[in-house]
GROMACS .gro file of N, CA and C in nm:
model
  360
    1MET      N    1  10.830   9.657   5.434
    1MET     CA    2  10.841   9.549   5.526
    1MET      C    3  10.985   9.539   5.579
    2LEU      N    4  10.999   9.526   5.706
    2LEU     CA    5  11.132   9.525   5.766
    2LEU      C    6  11.181   9.378   5.779
    3LEU      N    7  11.290   9.346   5.713
    3LEU     CA    8  11.348   9.214   5.720
    3LEU      C    9  11.471   9.223   5.814
    4THR      N   10  11.490   9.121   5.897
    4THR     CA   11  11.607   9.120   5.981
    4THR      C   12  11.670   8.982   5.971
    5ILE      N   13  11.798   8.978   6.010
    5ILE     CA   14  11.870   8.850   6.020
    5ILE      C   15  11.949   8.846   6.145
    6ASP      N   16  11.977   8.725   6.190
    6ASP     CA   17  12.058   8.705   6.309
    6ASP      C   18  12.179   8.614   6.267
    7PRO      N   19  12.291   8.678   6.247
    7PRO     CA   20  12.409   8.604   6.200
    7PRO      C   21  12.447   8.492   6.302
    8ALA      N   22  12.413   8.507   6.425
    8ALA     CA   23  12.450   8.406   6.528
    8ALA      C   24  12.351   8.288   6.537
    9ALA      N   25  12.234   8.302   6.463
    9ALA     CA   26  12.133   8.198   6.474
    9ALA      C   27  12.182   8.075   6.397
   10PRO      N   28  12.135   7.952   6.439
   10PRO     CA   29  12.175   7.833   6.372
   10PRO      C   30  12.118   7.815   6.228
   11GLU      N   31  12.007   7.882   6.198
   11GLU     CA   32  11.951   7.872   6.066
   11GLU      C   33  12.032   7.956   5.967
   12PRO      N   34  12.050   7.908   5.844
   12PRO     CA   35  12.119   7.986   5.742
   12PRO      C   36  12.045   8.118   5.717
   13LEU      N   37  12.120   8.215   5.672
   13LEU     CA   38  12.065   8.352   5.652
   13LEU      C   39  11.949   8.349   5.546
   14PHE      N   40  11.971   8.268   5.440
   14PHE     CA   41  11.868   8.265   5.337
   14PHE      C   42  11.737   8.204   5.393
   15GLU      N   43  11.746   8.109   5.485
   15GLU     CA   44  11.631   8.049   5.543
   15GLU      C   45  11.563   8.145   5.636
   16GLN      N   46  11.640   8.227   5.709
   16GLN     CA   47  11.578   8.332   5.794
   16GLN      C   48  11.498   8.428   5.709
   17LEU      N   49  11.551   8.471   5.594
   17LEU     CA   50  11.478   8.562   5.508
   17LEU      C   51  11.352   8.499   5.453
   18ALA      N   52  11.367   8.375   5.401
   18ALA     CA   53  11.253   8.305   5.344
   18ALA      C   54  11.145   8.287   5.446
   19ALA      N   55  11.180   8.254   5.568
   19ALA     CA   56  11.078   8.233   5.673
   19ALA      C   57  11.002   8.362   5.704
   20GLN      N   58  11.070   8.475   5.704
   20GLN     CA   59  11.006   8.601   5.731
   20GLN      C   60  10.906   8.635   5.620
   21LEU      N   61  10.946   8.608   5.497
   21LEU     CA   62  10.863   8.636   5.384
   21LEU      C   63  10.737   8.543   5.378
   22ARG      N   64  10.765   8.414   5.415
   22ARG     CA   65  10.653   8.318   5.426
   22ARG      C   66  10.554   8.366   5.527
   23ALA      N   67  10.607   8.406   5.644
   23ALA     CA   68  10.513   8.459   5.750
   23ALA      C   69  10.434   8.576   5.706
   24ALA      N   70  10.499   8.668   5.634
   24ALA     CA   71  10.428   8.788   5.586
   24ALA      C   72  10.317   8.748   5.488
   25ILE      N   73  10.343   8.648   5.405
   25ILE     CA   74  10.239   8.602   5.308
   25ILE      C   75  10.128   8.539   5.387
   26ALA      N   76  10.165   8.453   5.483
   26ALA     CA   77  10.060   8.385   5.566
   26ALA      C   78   9.979   8.482   5.645
   27ALA      N   79  10.038   8.592   5.693
   27ALA     CA   80   9.964   8.686   5.770
   27ALA      C   81   9.885   8.788   5.687
   28GLY      N   82   9.909   8.784   5.558
   28GLY     CA   83   9.837   8.870   5.469
   28GLY      C   84   9.905   9.009   5.456
   29THR      N   85  10.023   9.025   5.515
   29THR     CA   86  10.100   9.147   5.499
   29THR      C   87  10.143   9.166   5.355
   30LEU      N   88  10.180   9.051   5.294
   30LEU     CA   89  10.207   9.045   5.150
   30LEU      C   90  10.101   8.964   5.081
   31SER      N   91  10.046   9.017   4.974
   31SER     CA   92   9.941   8.943   4.901
   31SER      C   93   9.979   8.924   4.757
   32ALA      N   94   9.900   8.843   4.690
   32ALA     CA   95   9.923   8.814   4.552
   32ALA      C   96   9.944   8.942   4.470
   33GLY      N   97  10.052   8.942   4.389
   33GLY     CA   98  10.087   9.058   4.305
   33GLY      C   99  10.177   9.160   4.371
   34ASP      N  100  10.193   9.153   4.503
   34ASP     CA  101  10.283   9.245   4.568
   34ASP      C  102  10.423   9.219   4.526
   35ARG      N  103  10.500   9.328   4.497
   35ARG     CA  104  10.638   9.321   4.452
   35ARG      C  105  10.727   9.313   4.576
   36LEU      N  106  10.820   9.216   4.575
   36LEU     CA  107  10.920   9.212   4.683
   36LEU      C  108  11.032   9.313   4.654
   37ALA      N  109  11.098   9.355   4.752
   37ALA     CA  110  11.211   9.447   4.736
   37ALA      C  111  11.320   9.381   4.646
   38PRO      N  112  11.385   9.460   4.559
   38PRO     CA  113  11.486   9.398   4.477
   38PRO      C  114  11.593   9.337   4.565
   39ALA      N  115  11.646   9.224   4.516
   39ALA     CA  116  11.743   9.146   4.595
   39ALA      C  117  11.865   9.235   4.625
   40ARG      N  118  11.909   9.313   4.535
   40ARG     CA  119  12.021   9.403   4.567
   40ARG      C  120  11.997   9.498   4.681
   41ASP      N  121  11.875   9.550   4.685
   41ASP     CA  122  11.842   9.644   4.794
   41ASP      C  123  11.836   9.571   4.926
   42VAL      N  124  11.779   9.451   4.929
   42VAL     CA  125  11.771   9.377   5.053
   42VAL      C  126  11.914   9.338   5.102
   43ALA      N  127  11.994   9.291   5.007
   43ALA     CA  128  12.134   9.256   5.040
   43ALA      C  129  12.211   9.371   5.097
   44ALA      N  130  12.194   9.489   5.034
   44ALA     CA  131  12.265   9.610   5.081
   44ALA      C  132  12.214   9.651   5.221
   45SER      N  133  12.083   9.646   5.238
   45SER     CA  134  12.029   9.695   5.373
   45SER      C  135  12.064   9.603   5.483
   46LEU      N  136  12.080   9.473   5.454
   46LEU     CA  137  12.114   9.374   5.560
   46LEU      C  138  12.268   9.349   5.567
   47ASP      N  139  12.340   9.407   5.469
   47ASP     CA  140  12.482   9.389   5.462
   47ASP      C  141  12.519   9.239   5.445
   48ILE      N  142  12.449   9.174   5.350
   48ILE     CA  143  12.474   9.033   5.322
   48ILE      C  144  12.497   9.018   5.174
   49ASN      N  145  12.537   8.901   5.133
   49ASN     CA  146  12.561   8.872   4.992
   49ASN      C  147  12.434   8.869   4.910
   50LEU      N  148  12.437   8.918   4.790
   50LEU     CA  149  12.325   8.918   4.700
   50LEU      C  150  12.270   8.779   4.677
   51HIS      N  151  12.362   8.681   4.670
   51HIS     CA  152  12.324   8.542   4.641
   51HIS      C  153  12.240   8.478   4.755
   52THR      N  154  12.263   8.530   4.877
   52THR     CA  155  12.187   8.486   4.991
   52THR      C  156  12.042   8.524   4.973
   53VAL      N  157  12.015   8.642   4.930
   53VAL     CA  158  11.880   8.692   4.910
   53VAL      C  159  11.817   8.618   4.791
   54LEU      N  160  11.893   8.601   4.683
   54LEU     CA  161  11.842   8.529   4.571
   54LEU      C  162  11.807   8.387   4.603
   55ARG      N  163  11.884   8.323   4.687
   55ARG     CA  164  11.855   8.185   4.733
   55ARG      C  165  11.723   8.181   4.811
   56ALA      N  166  11.699   8.281   4.896
   56ALA     CA  167  11.573   8.285   4.968
   56ALA      C  168  11.455   8.302   4.869
   57TYR      N  169  11.469   8.390   4.775
   57TYR     CA  170  11.363   8.417   4.676
   57TYR      C  171  11.342   8.289   4.592
   58GLN      N  172  11.448   8.221   4.556
   58GLN     CA  173  11.437   8.098   4.480
   58GLN      C  174  11.364   7.986   4.554
   59GLU      N  175  11.395   7.978   4.687
   59GLU     CA  176  11.327   7.877   4.766
   59GLU      C  177  11.179   7.905   4.768
   60LEU      N  178  11.136   8.030   4.786
   60LEU     CA  179  10.999   8.069   4.778
   60LEU      C  180  10.937   8.038   4.645
   61ARG      N  181  11.014   8.062   4.538
   61ARG     CA  182  10.968   8.030   4.405
   61ARG      C  183  10.938   7.882   4.392
   62ASP      N  184  11.031   7.799   4.443
   62ASP     CA  185  11.017   7.656   4.433
   62ASP      C  186  10.892   7.608   4.512
   63GLU      N  187  10.854   7.681   4.614
   63GLU     CA  188  10.732   7.649   4.693
   63GLU      C  189  10.607   7.701   4.630
   64GLY      N  190  10.625   7.782   4.522
   64GLY     CA  191  10.507   7.836   4.454
   64GLY      C  192  10.453   7.965   4.512
   65LEU      N  193  10.528   8.026   4.605
   65LEU     CA  194  10.479   8.146   4.673
   65LEU      C  195  10.522   8.274   4.605
   66VAL      N  196  10.630   8.265   4.525
   66VAL     CA  197  10.683   8.384   4.460
   66VAL      C  198  10.711   8.354   4.313
   67GLU      N  199  10.690   8.451   4.228
   67GLU     CA  200  10.726   8.442   4.087
   67GLU      C  201  10.846   8.529   4.061
   68LEU      N  202  10.946   8.469   3.994
   68LEU     CA  203  11.064   8.551   3.961
   68LEU      C  204  11.068   8.570   3.808
   69ARG      N  205  11.078   8.697   3.768
   69ARG     CA  206  11.080   8.722   3.622
   69ARG      C  207  11.199   8.820   3.591
   70ARG      N  208  11.275   8.784   3.502
   70ARG     CA  209  11.394   8.862   3.467
   70ARG      C  210  11.344   9.002   3.425
   71GLY      N  211  11.405   9.102   3.486
   71GLY     CA  212  11.375   9.240   3.453
   71GLY      C  213  11.250   9.297   3.524
   72ARG      N  214  11.174   9.206   3.589
   72ARG     CA  215  11.053   9.250   3.652
   72ARG      C  216  11.060   9.223   3.803
   73GLY      N  217  11.157   9.152   3.850
   73GLY     CA  218  11.176   9.126   3.990
   73GLY      C  219  11.090   9.012   4.044
   74ALA      N  220  11.076   9.013   4.171
   74ALA     CA  221  11.002   8.905   4.239
   74ALA      C  222  10.865   8.958   4.288
   75THR      N  223  10.763   8.885   4.267
   75THR     CA  224  10.628   8.920   4.314
   75THR      C  225  10.567   8.801   4.381
   76VAL      N  226  10.474   8.829   4.471
   76VAL     CA  227  10.401   8.722   4.538
   76VAL      C  228  10.309   8.653   4.436
   77ALA      N  229  10.318   8.527   4.428
   77ALA     CA  230  10.242   8.452   4.326
   77ALA      C  231  10.092   8.452   4.357
   78ALA      N  232  10.013   8.451   4.253
   78ALA     CA  233   9.868   8.453   4.266
   78ALA      C  234   9.820   8.323   4.345
   79ARG      N  235   9.890   8.216   4.324
   79ARG     CA  236   9.850   8.092   4.397
   79ARG      C  237   9.890   8.094   4.541
   80ALA      N  238   9.971   8.191   4.583
   80ALA     CA  239  10.007   8.201   4.728
   80ALA      C  240   9.881   8.218   4.816
   81ASP      N  241   9.784   8.283   4.765
   81ASP     CA  242   9.656   8.298   4.837
   81ASP      C  243   9.584   8.164   4.857
   82ASP      N  244   9.610   8.073   4.763
   82ASP     CA  245   9.544   7.945   4.768
   82ASP      C  246   9.630   7.835   4.828
   83ALA      N  247   9.746   7.870   4.873
   83ALA     CA  248   9.845   7.773   4.922
   83ALA      C  249   9.808   7.714   5.060
   84GLY      N  250   9.695   7.752   5.116
   84GLY     CA  251   9.656   7.698   5.244
   84GLY      C  252   9.723   7.772   5.360
   85LEU      N  253   9.792   7.878   5.329
   85LEU     CA  254   9.865   7.950   5.435
   85LEU      C  255   9.774   8.029   5.527
   86ARG      N  256   9.654   8.060   5.481
   86ARG     CA  257   9.566   8.137   5.561
   86ARG      C  258   9.453   8.057   5.627
   87ASP      N  259   9.475   7.928   5.632
   87ASP     CA  260   9.380   7.837   5.696
   87ASP      C  261   9.361   7.884   5.841
   88ALA      N  262   9.236   7.918   5.873
   88ALA     CA  263   9.205   7.972   6.007
   88ALA      C  264   9.237   7.870   6.117
   89GLY      N  265   9.205   7.741   6.090
   89GLY     CA  266   9.234   7.642   6.187
   89GLY      C  267   9.382   7.620   6.217
   90LEU      N  268   9.462   7.622   6.110
   90LEU     CA  269   9.605   7.612   6.127
   90LEU      C  270   9.660   7.735   6.202
   91ARG      N  271   9.611   7.852   6.162
   91ARG     CA  272   9.655   7.973   6.231
   91ARG      C  273   9.624   7.968   6.381
   92ALA      N  274   9.508   7.919   6.414
   92ALA     CA  275   9.469   7.911   6.553
   92ALA      C  276   9.559   7.810   6.629
   93ALA      N  277   9.590   7.699   6.564
   93ALA     CA  278   9.674   7.601   6.626
   93ALA      C  279   9.817   7.658   6.649
   94ILE      N  280   9.864   7.735   6.551
   94ILE     CA  281   9.995   7.796   6.567
   94ILE      C  282   9.994   7.897   6.681
   95ASP      N  283   9.888   7.974   6.686
   95ASP     CA  284   9.879   8.070   6.797
   95ASP      C  285   9.878   7.999   6.932
   96THR      N  286   9.807   7.890   6.942
   96THR     CA  287   9.803   7.811   7.062
   96THR      C  288   9.942   7.756   7.097
   97LEU      N  289  10.014   7.705   6.996
   97LEU     CA  290  10.148   7.649   7.016
   97LEU      C  291  10.237   7.759   7.073
   98VAL      N  292  10.233   7.880   7.013
   98VAL     CA  293  10.319   7.992   7.057
   98VAL      C  294  10.284   8.032   7.200
   99ALA      N  295  10.160   8.038   7.228
   99ALA     CA  296  10.119   8.079   7.364
   99ALA      C  297  10.167   7.975   7.464
  100GLU      N  298  10.157   7.850   7.433
  100GLU     CA  299  10.197   7.742   7.526
  100GLU      C  300  10.348   7.746   7.541
  101SER      N  301  10.421   7.764   7.432
  101SER     CA  302  10.567   7.776   7.436
  101SER      C  303  10.608   7.887   7.528
  102ARG      N  304  10.546   8.002   7.512
  102ARG     CA  305  10.578   8.115   7.598
  102ARG      C  306  10.550   8.088   7.743
  103ARG      N  307  10.434   8.025   7.769
  103ARG     CA  308  10.392   7.992   7.905
  103ARG      C  309  10.493   7.905   7.973
  104LEU      N  310  10.548   7.809   7.894
  104LEU     CA  311  10.650   7.715   7.950
  104LEU      C  312  10.791   7.779   7.952
  105GLY      N  313  10.804   7.898   7.899
  105GLY     CA  314  10.931   7.966   7.900
  105GLY      C  315  11.037   7.906   7.802
  106LEU      N  316  10.986   7.841   7.697
  106LEU     CA  317  11.078   7.783   7.603
  106LEU      C  318  11.139   7.890   7.511
  107ASP      N  319  11.263   7.873   7.478
  107ASP     CA  320  11.331   7.961   7.385
  107ASP      C  321  11.264   7.940   7.244
  108PRO      N  322  11.242   8.044   7.167
  108PRO     CA  323  11.181   8.028   7.037
  108PRO      C  324  11.255   7.932   6.947
  109ARG      N  325  11.388   7.928   6.963
  109ARG     CA  326  11.466   7.831   6.879
  109ARG      C  327  11.431   7.689   6.916
  110THR      N  328  11.404   7.661   7.044
  110THR     CA  329  11.364   7.528   7.084
  110THR      C  330  11.228   7.488   7.025
  111THR      N  331  11.136   7.586   7.031
  111THR     CA  332  11.003   7.556   6.972
  111THR      C  333  11.013   7.537   6.824
  112THR      N  334  11.094   7.616   6.758
  112THR     CA  335  11.112   7.598   6.610
  112THR      C  336  11.170   7.466   6.581
  113ALA      N  337  11.275   7.423   6.657
  113ALA     CA  338  11.334   7.289   6.638
  113ALA      C  339  11.238   7.179   6.658
  114LEU      N  340  11.151   7.188   6.760
  114LEU     CA  341  11.048   7.092   6.784
  114LEU      C  342  10.952   7.080   6.668
  115VAL      N  343  10.909   7.194   6.620
  115VAL     CA  344  10.814   7.193   6.503
  115VAL      C  345  10.880   7.132   6.380
  116LYS      N  346  11.007   7.175   6.356
  116LYS     CA  347  11.078   7.117   6.239
  116LYS      C  348  11.089   6.961   6.249
  117GLU      N  349  11.117   6.916   6.370
  117GLU     CA  350  11.133   6.773   6.391
  117GLU      C  351  10.996   6.704   6.367
  118ALA      N  352  10.886   6.766   6.409
  118ALA     CA  353  10.756   6.708   6.395
  118ALA      C  354  10.716   6.701   6.248
  119LEU      N  355  10.761   6.795   6.169
  119LEU     CA  356  10.732   6.800   6.025
  119LEU      C  357  10.809   6.696   5.942
  120ARG      N  358  10.911   6.639   5.997
  120ARG     CA  359  10.987   6.540   5.921
  120ARG      C  360  10.923   6.415   5.904
   0.00000   0.00000   0.00000
């Protein structure tokens, strides 16, 4: 799985990584039991601090999507499949939102900001 970051984006780097992994779990690209790349490898490939990657992994752990085990690395949690991320209705609503955002010519950051505001 290819992870990318945008140092110029307003979102912190750890949040960018966590969001990409969340999306991969929601899309089924990553499933329960799949091992995530070692944090050191991700940090080296993206040329960022190891603690940035660890913070992203810890955020996902706190959400119940990832299990962290010393010496065994990070794996997608079994309950990630049951976390409601694959709800077909929600996915359809998101697809509709994205399509409408593109139709209106909104910048993805604007759409993201609007969604974050709505979730508060």
